[in-house]
mmCIF file of C-alpha atoms in Angstrom:
data_model
loop_
_atom_site.group_PDB
_atom_site.id
_atom_site.type_symbol
_atom_site.label_atom_id
_atom_site.label_comp_id
_atom_site.label_asym_id
_atom_site.label_seq_id
_atom_site.Cartn_x
_atom_site.Cartn_y
_atom_site.Cartn_z
ATOM 1 C CA ILE A 1 -6.411 -23.221 29.920
ATOM 2 C CA LYS A 2 -3.371 -21.138 29.113
ATOM 3 C CA TYR A 3 -1.989 -17.595 29.324
ATOM 4 C CA GLU A 4 0.955 -16.360 27.264
ATOM 5 C CA TRP A 5 2.577 -12.923 27.365
ATOM 6 C CA ARG A 6 4.964 -11.701 24.694
ATOM 7 C CA LYS A 7 6.518 -8.422 23.615
ATOM 8 C CA GLN A 8 5.287 -7.274 20.201
ATOM 9 C CA SER A 9 7.414 -4.140 19.839
ATOM 10 C CA GLY A 10 9.711 -1.840 21.749
ATOM 11 C CA PRO A 11 13.204 -1.881 23.295
ATOM 12 C CA THR A 12 14.648 -4.699 25.383
ATOM 13 C CA ALA A 13 12.597 -6.028 28.315
ATOM 14 C CA ASN A 14 12.227 -9.150 30.454
ATOM 15 C CA ILE A 15 8.813 -10.717 31.114
ATOM 16 C CA THR A 16 9.156 -12.541 34.426
ATOM 17 C CA SER A 17 6.074 -14.812 34.284
ATOM 18 C CA ILE A 18 5.204 -15.493 30.653
ATOM 19 C CA ASN A 19 2.398 -17.984 31.412
ATOM 20 C CA SER A 20 0.693 -16.191 34.314
ATOM 21 C CA ALA A 21 -2.509 -14.157 34.311
ATOM 22 C CA SER A 22 -0.496 -11.219 35.716
ATOM 23 C CA THR A 23 3.195 -10.575 35.309
ATOM 24 C CA THR A 24 5.853 -7.968 35.933
ATOM 25 C CA VAL A 25 8.209 -6.673 33.261
ATOM 26 C CA THR A 26 11.738 -5.700 34.272
ATOM 27 C CA GLY A 27 14.687 -4.030 32.580
ATOM 28 C CA LEU A 28 12.557 -1.368 30.899
ATOM 29 C CA VAL A 29 14.317 1.536 29.195
ATOM 30 C CA PRO A 30 12.880 4.809 27.859
ATOM 31 C CA GLY A 31 10.619 4.207 24.889
ATOM 32 C CA SER A 32 7.260 2.758 23.853
ATOM 33 C CA TYR A 33 6.444 -0.925 24.264
ATOM 34 C CA THR A 34 3.524 -3.073 23.133
ATOM 35 C CA PHE A 35 2.851 -6.351 24.956
ATOM 36 C CA VAL A 36 0.383 -9.033 23.841
ATOM 37 C CA LEU A 37 -1.648 -11.325 26.083
ATOM 38 C CA ARG A 38 -2.786 -14.475 24.298
ATOM 39 C CA ILE A 39 -5.184 -16.883 26.027
ATOM 40 C CA TRP A 40 -6.809 -20.220 25.145
ATOM 41 C CA ASP A 41 -10.087 -21.573 26.527
ATOM 42 C CA ASN A 42 -10.895 -25.228 27.314
ATOM 43 C CA GLN A 43 -11.565 -25.856 23.599
ATOM 44 C CA TRP A 44 -8.216 -24.251 22.690
ATOM 45 C CA GLU A 45 -9.962 -21.307 21.045
ATOM 46 C CA PRO A 46 -7.502 -18.364 21.182
ATOM 47 C CA SER A 47 -7.948 -14.650 21.862
ATOM 48 C CA GLU A 48 -5.486 -11.757 22.068
ATOM 49 C CA ASP A 49 -5.334 -8.247 23.498
ATOM 50 C CA LEU A 50 -2.651 -5.554 23.507
ATOM 51 C CA VAL A 51 -1.341 -3.214 26.198
ATOM 52 C CA ALA A 52 0.952 -0.237 25.581
ATOM 53 C CA VAL A 53 3.646 0.690 28.106
ATOM 54 C CA THR A 54 5.380 4.052 27.790
ATOM 55 C CA VAL A 55 8.613 4.617 29.712
ATOM 56 C CA ASN A 56 9.456 8.308 29.882
ATOM 57 C CA THR A 57 12.984 9.612 29.991
ATOM 58 C CA THR A 58 14.354 11.706 32.806
ATOM 59 C CA ALA A 59 13.075 15.255 32.463
ATOM 60 C CA PRO A 60 15.407 17.368 30.292
ATOM 61 C CA ALA A 61 17.651 19.890 31.978
ATOM 62 C CA PRO A 62 16.193 23.411 32.278
ATOM 63 C CA GLN A 63 17.245 25.916 29.643
ATOM 64 C CA PRO A 64 18.872 29.274 30.496
ATOM 65 C CA ASN A 65 15.415 30.854 30.464
ATOM 66 C CA GLY A 66 14.356 28.449 33.234
ATOM 67 C CA ASN A 67 12.055 26.421 30.965
ATOM 68 C CA THR A 68 12.267 22.627 30.773
ATOM 69 C CA PRO A 69 11.818 21.459 27.164
ATOM 70 C CA PRO A 70 8.910 19.157 26.295
ATOM 71 C CA VAL A 71 9.347 15.471 25.451
ATOM 72 C CA SER A 72 8.021 14.334 22.070
ATOM 73 C CA ASN A 73 6.916 10.690 21.789
ATOM 74 C CA ALA A 74 5.837 9.547 18.314
ATOM 75 C CA GLY A 75 4.858 6.068 19.525
ATOM 76 C CA SER A 76 5.988 2.565 18.573
ATOM 77 C CA ASP A 77 7.077 1.627 15.047
ATOM 78 C CA ILE A 78 4.205 0.357 12.902
ATOM 79 C CA SER A 79 3.862 -2.472 10.360
ATOM 80 C CA VAL A 80 0.917 -2.814 7.971
ATOM 81 C CA VAL A 81 0.262 -5.211 5.104
ATOM 82 C CA LEU A 82 -1.457 -4.265 1.865
ATOM 83 C CA PRO A 83 -4.319 -3.975 0.943
ATOM 84 C CA ASN A 84 -4.478 -2.161 4.301
ATOM 85 C CA SER A 85 -2.997 1.236 3.398
ATOM 86 C CA VAL A 86 -3.785 3.114 6.613
ATOM 87 C CA ALA A 87 -1.687 3.660 9.742
ATOM 88 C CA THR A 88 -2.466 5.585 12.937
ATOM 89 C CA LEU A 89 0.320 7.734 14.371
ATOM 90 C CA ASN A 90 0.092 8.090 18.142
ATOM 91 C CA GLY A 91 1.803 11.017 19.861
ATOM 92 C CA THR A 92 -0.303 10.984 23.028
ATOM 93 C CA GLY A 93 2.723 9.898 25.075
ATOM 94 C CA SER A 94 4.279 13.346 24.580
ATOM 95 C CA TYR A 95 4.385 15.651 27.599
ATOM 96 C CA ASP A 96 5.862 18.833 29.069
ATOM 97 C CA PRO A 97 7.447 18.425 32.529
ATOM 98 C CA ASP A 98 6.785 21.996 33.642
ATOM 99 C CA GLY A 99 3.970 23.288 31.475
ATOM 100 C CA SER A 100 1.724 22.259 28.609
ATOM 101 C CA ILE A 101 1.981 21.439 24.910
ATOM 102 C CA ASN A 102 0.953 24.296 22.642
ATOM 103 C CA LYS A 103 1.222 22.580 19.275
ATOM 104 C CA PHE A 104 1.651 19.211 17.554
ATOM 105 C CA GLU A 105 2.916 18.849 13.988
ATOM 106 C CA TRP A 106 3.396 15.636 11.971
ATOM 107 C CA ARG A 107 5.480 15.457 8.794
ATOM 108 C CA LYS A 108 7.069 12.807 6.592
ATOM 109 C CA GLU A 109 10.857 12.690 6.718
ATOM 110 C CA SER A 110 11.438 9.908 4.193
ATOM 111 C CA GLY A 111 9.654 7.186 2.254
ATOM 112 C CA PRO A 112 7.506 6.746 -0.880
ATOM 113 C CA ALA A 113 5.720 9.752 -2.346
ATOM 114 C CA SER A 114 2.238 8.286 -1.890
ATOM 115 C CA PHE A 115 0.691 9.263 1.468
ATOM 116 C CA THR A 116 -1.747 11.679 3.090
ATOM 117 C CA ILE A 117 -1.577 12.769 6.738
ATOM 118 C CA ASN A 118 -4.998 13.475 8.179
ATOM 119 C CA GLY A 119 -4.758 15.486 11.386
ATOM 120 C CA VAL A 120 -1.325 17.052 10.900
ATOM 121 C CA ASN A 121 -1.706 19.119 14.065
ATOM 122 C CA GLY A 122 -3.298 16.502 16.282
ATOM 123 C CA ALA A 123 -1.751 14.434 19.072
ATOM 124 C CA SER A 124 -2.734 11.462 16.900
ATOM 125 C CA ALA A 125 -2.926 11.409 13.106
ATOM 126 C CA THR A 126 -4.039 8.963 10.427
ATOM 127 C CA VAL A 127 -1.915 8.297 7.351
ATOM 128 C CA THR A 128 -3.761 7.027 4.284
ATOM 129 C CA GLY A 129 -2.775 6.077 0.747
ATOM 130 C CA LEU A 130 0.323 4.160 1.839
ATOM 131 C CA VAL A 131 2.187 1.981 -0.656
ATOM 132 C CA GLN A 132 4.804 -0.712 -0.211
ATOM 133 C CA GLY A 133 7.977 0.613 1.385
ATOM 134 C CA THR A 134 9.359 2.177 4.555
ATOM 135 C CA TYR A 135 8.224 5.578 5.803
ATOM 136 C CA VAL A 136 9.674 7.723 8.579
ATOM 137 C CA PHE A 137 7.321 10.273 10.152
ATOM 138 C CA VAL A 138 8.380 12.994 12.587
ATOM 139 C CA LEU A 139 6.324 14.441 15.425
ATOM 140 C CA ARG A 140 7.412 17.950 16.416
ATOM 141 C CA ILE A 141 5.840 19.579 19.474
ATOM 142 C CA TRP A 142 6.135 22.969 21.167
ATOM 143 C CA ASP A 143 5.471 23.699 24.834
ATOM 144 C CA ASN A 144 3.760 26.782 26.282
ATOM 145 C CA LEU A 145 7.014 28.764 25.916
ATOM 146 C CA TRP A 146 7.448 27.527 22.321
ATOM 147 C CA GLU A 147 10.374 25.259 23.182
ATOM 148 C CA PRO A 148 10.416 22.475 20.503
ATOM 149 C CA SER A 149 11.059 18.728 20.652
ATOM 150 C CA GLU A 150 10.969 15.969 18.013
ATOM 151 C CA ASP A 151 10.598 12.188 17.821
ATOM 152 C CA LYS A 152 10.337 9.752 14.901
ATOM 153 C CA VAL A 153 8.270 6.664 14.080
ATOM 154 C CA VAL A 154 8.909 4.135 11.300
ATOM 155 C CA VAL A 155 5.970 2.750 9.304
ATOM 156 C CA THR A 156 6.732 -0.360 7.247
ATOM 157 C CA VAL A 157 4.230 -1.332 4.556
ATOM 158 C CA GLY A 158 4.431 -4.920 3.291
ATOM 159 C CA SER A 159 3.206 -6.210 -0.050
ATOM 160 C CA GLY A 160 0.794 -8.741 1.438
ATOM 161 C CA ILE A 161 0.113 -12.266 0.250
ATOM 162 C CA GLY A 162 0.441 -13.764 -3.200
ATOM 163 C CA SER A 163 3.957 -15.032 -3.752
ATOM 164 C CA THR A 164 5.094 -18.466 -4.904
ATOM 165 C CA THR A 165 8.351 -18.017 -2.973
ATOM 166 C CA GLY A 166 6.646 -18.738 0.346
ATOM 167 C CA ALA A 167 7.263 -15.273 1.756
ATOM 168 C CA GLY A 168 4.531 -13.464 3.605
ATOM 169 C CA ILE A 169 1.854 -14.352 6.093
ATOM 170 C CA GLY A 170 1.852 -18.028 6.971
ATOM 171 C CA GLU A 171 4.680 -18.770 4.504
ATOM 172 C CA PRO A 172 2.316 -19.550 1.612
ATOM 173 C CA GLY A 173 3.693 -22.017 -0.892
ATOM 174 C CA SER A 174 1.316 -21.599 -3.807
ATOM 175 C CA LEU A 175 -1.108 -19.198 -5.379
ATOM 176 C CA ILE A 176 -4.851 -19.551 -5.817
ATOM 177 C CA THR A 177 -5.553 -21.302 -9.109
ATOM 178 C CA ALA A 178 -8.443 -20.584 -11.428
ATOM 179 C CA GLU A 179 -10.123 -23.857 -10.426
ATOM 180 C CA GLN A 180 -9.696 -23.302 -6.706
ATOM 181 C CA LYS A 181 -11.756 -20.164 -6.341
ATOM 182 C CA LEU A 182 -11.492 -19.240 -2.660
ATOM 183 C CA THR A 183 -13.446 -16.275 -1.331
ATOM 184 C CA VAL A 184 -14.032 -14.817 2.122
ATOM 185 C CA TYR A 185 -16.991 -12.524 2.818
ATOM 186 C CA PRO A 186 -17.878 -10.100 4.249
ATOM 187 C CA ASN A 187 -14.443 -8.529 4.042
ATOM 188 C CA PRO A 188 -13.646 -6.594 6.247
ATOM 189 C CA ALA A 189 -15.551 -8.421 8.999
ATOM 190 C CA SER A 190 -15.888 -8.054 12.754
ATOM 191 C CA VAL A 191 -18.029 -11.004 13.895
ATOM 192 C CA MET A 192 -18.387 -13.762 11.303
ATOM 193 C CA ILE A 193 -16.874 -14.674 7.927
ATOM 194 C CA HIS A 194 -18.051 -17.103 5.251
ATOM 195 C CA ILE A 195 -15.370 -19.179 3.536
ATOM 196 C CA ARG A 196 -16.255 -20.513 0.092
ATOM 197 C CA MET A 197 -14.121 -22.619 -2.248
ATOM 198 C CA VAL A 198 -15.126 -24.190 -5.548
ATOM 199 C CA ASN A 199 -13.219 -27.100 -7.075
ATOM 200 C CA SER A 200 -13.775 -30.681 -8.170
ATOM 201 C CA ASP A 201 -11.887 -32.288 -5.285
ATOM 202 C CA LYS A 202 -13.531 -34.163 -2.423
ATOM 203 C CA GLY A 203 -12.092 -35.310 0.876
ATOM 204 C CA LYS A 204 -10.390 -33.669 3.821
ATOM 205 C CA VAL A 205 -9.978 -29.881 3.905
ATOM 206 C CA LEU A 206 -7.632 -28.332 6.460
ATOM 207 C CA MET A 207 -8.260 -24.678 7.240
ATOM 208 C CA ASN A 208 -5.337 -22.697 8.704
ATOM 209 C CA MET A 209 -5.614 -19.058 9.745
ATOM 210 C CA TYR A 210 -2.494 -16.908 10.228
ATOM 211 C CA ASP A 211 -2.015 -13.427 11.638
ATOM 212 C CA VAL A 212 0.134 -10.746 10.004
ATOM 213 C CA SER A 213 3.314 -12.081 11.674
ATOM 214 C CA GLY A 214 2.743 -15.546 10.220
ATOM 215 C CA LYS A 215 1.615 -17.087 13.516
ATOM 216 C CA LEU A 216 -1.043 -19.797 13.311
ATOM 217 C CA VAL A 217 -4.110 -18.546 15.221
ATOM 218 C CA ARG A 218 -6.658 -21.179 14.211
ATOM 219 C CA SER A 219 -6.686 -24.599 12.550
ATOM 220 C CA ARG A 220 -9.673 -26.843 11.797
ATOM 221 C CA GLN A 221 -10.376 -29.837 9.596
ATOM 222 C CA TYR A 222 -13.510 -30.326 7.507
ATOM 223 C CA GLN A 223 -14.903 -32.908 5.102
ATOM 224 C CA LYS A 224 -15.655 -31.821 1.520
ATOM 225 C CA SER A 225 -18.264 -33.948 -0.253
ATOM 226 C CA GLN A 226 -19.298 -31.698 -3.140
ATOM 227 C CA PRO A 227 -17.703 -29.145 -5.520
ATOM 228 C CA ILE A 228 -18.772 -26.196 -3.374
ATOM 229 C CA PHE A 229 -17.169 -26.003 0.061
ATOM 230 C CA GLN A 230 -18.659 -23.398 2.395
ATOM 231 C CA GLU A 231 -18.175 -22.790 6.106
ATOM 232 C CA GLU A 232 -19.053 -20.037 8.574
ATOM 233 C CA VAL A 233 -16.247 -19.066 10.968
ATOM 234 C CA SER A 234 -16.380 -16.712 13.944
ATOM 235 C CA VAL A 235 -13.671 -14.020 14.035
ATOM 236 C CA SER A 236 -15.008 -12.013 16.983
ATOM 237 C CA SER A 237 -12.179 -13.197 19.260
ATOM 238 C CA LEU A 238 -9.453 -12.012 16.870
ATOM 239 C CA ILE A 239 -7.726 -8.680 17.332
ATOM 240 C CA PRO A 240 -8.176 -6.181 14.455
ATOM 241 C CA GLY A 241 -5.707 -6.634 11.618
ATOM 242 C CA VAL A 242 -4.946 -8.557 8.425
ATOM 243 C CA TYR A 243 -5.242 -12.360 8.416
ATOM 244 C CA MET A 244 -4.577 -15.090 5.862
ATOM 245 C CA ILE A 245 -6.897 -18.059 5.264
ATOM 246 C CA GLU A 246 -5.283 -21.199 3.846
ATOM 247 C CA LEU A 247 -7.251 -24.260 2.692
ATOM 248 C CA ILE A 248 -5.370 -27.496 1.996
ATOM 249 C CA THR A 249 -7.331 -30.241 0.226
ATOM 250 C CA ASN A 250 -6.215 -33.851 0.841
ATOM 251 C CA ASN A 251 -2.800 -32.577 2.010
ATOM 252 C CA GLN A 252 -2.011 -31.500 -1.558
ATOM 253 C CA LYS A 253 -3.834 -28.601 -3.201
ATOM 254 C CA LYS A 254 -3.559 -25.266 -1.446
ATOM 255 C CA SER A 255 -5.706 -22.136 -1.790
ATOM 256 C CA GLN A 256 -5.073 -18.850 0.001
ATOM 257 C CA THR A 257 -6.726 -15.503 0.470
ATOM 258 C CA LYS A 258 -6.789 -12.807 3.110
ATOM 259 C CA PHE A 259 -9.326 -10.839 5.070
ATOM 260 C CA ILE A 260 -9.348 -7.871 7.405
ATOM 261 C CA ARG A 261 -10.703 -8.139 10.944
ATOM 262 C CA LYS A 262 -12.004 -4.622 11.549
#
């Protein structure tokens, strides 16, 4: 029924046909972009996919030895939300205009002390053990004549959900109470989740699902006729990431929890 393109990250750009199946993007500048295609079927069920666009800079000027330095590309900035404490660093956009890359090396420039880089000398690396805060990682590469080049990527780790201030995914306004025990399982999940809430209320239950940016990706209404409310929901069309489930009973009581689409 509908197509919708949007830019998720990267420098300035202009999407010429936001609601078309195919579109051109103009005004690109050197850097790494991520664009999202969101579609809806005839039942308004949504699905998303990502595409990365890398715009390389003009090749660097040759050095006195005749060698052209390599170009390091540490990828787009990354945001994760706890309890997810893992980020993937992507340096595959790096290249050497007149030779090959001899070595990759990742290091942390700034940020909290808690982290572990797995694959320090790979084109891509995985960082685990992240905690809330802002990290800056540096990718340093050397070409076949050992000419170096560096680029940086920022990894922002959010605290996740569970604040009475309304901050976070889906702007939650209340916490889960002892009576309103809301659980989602399995968690993480890739195909189907089971939502279960126990309380004494009966009536209408509105389920809202939000992605990590706070965007509503699914909303359905159910009828609750007994203390135990349980529903099975497909998540196979969702892109991997952290999501928040919100249940609102009779437009009053609110319960929230999160799950990871793996």
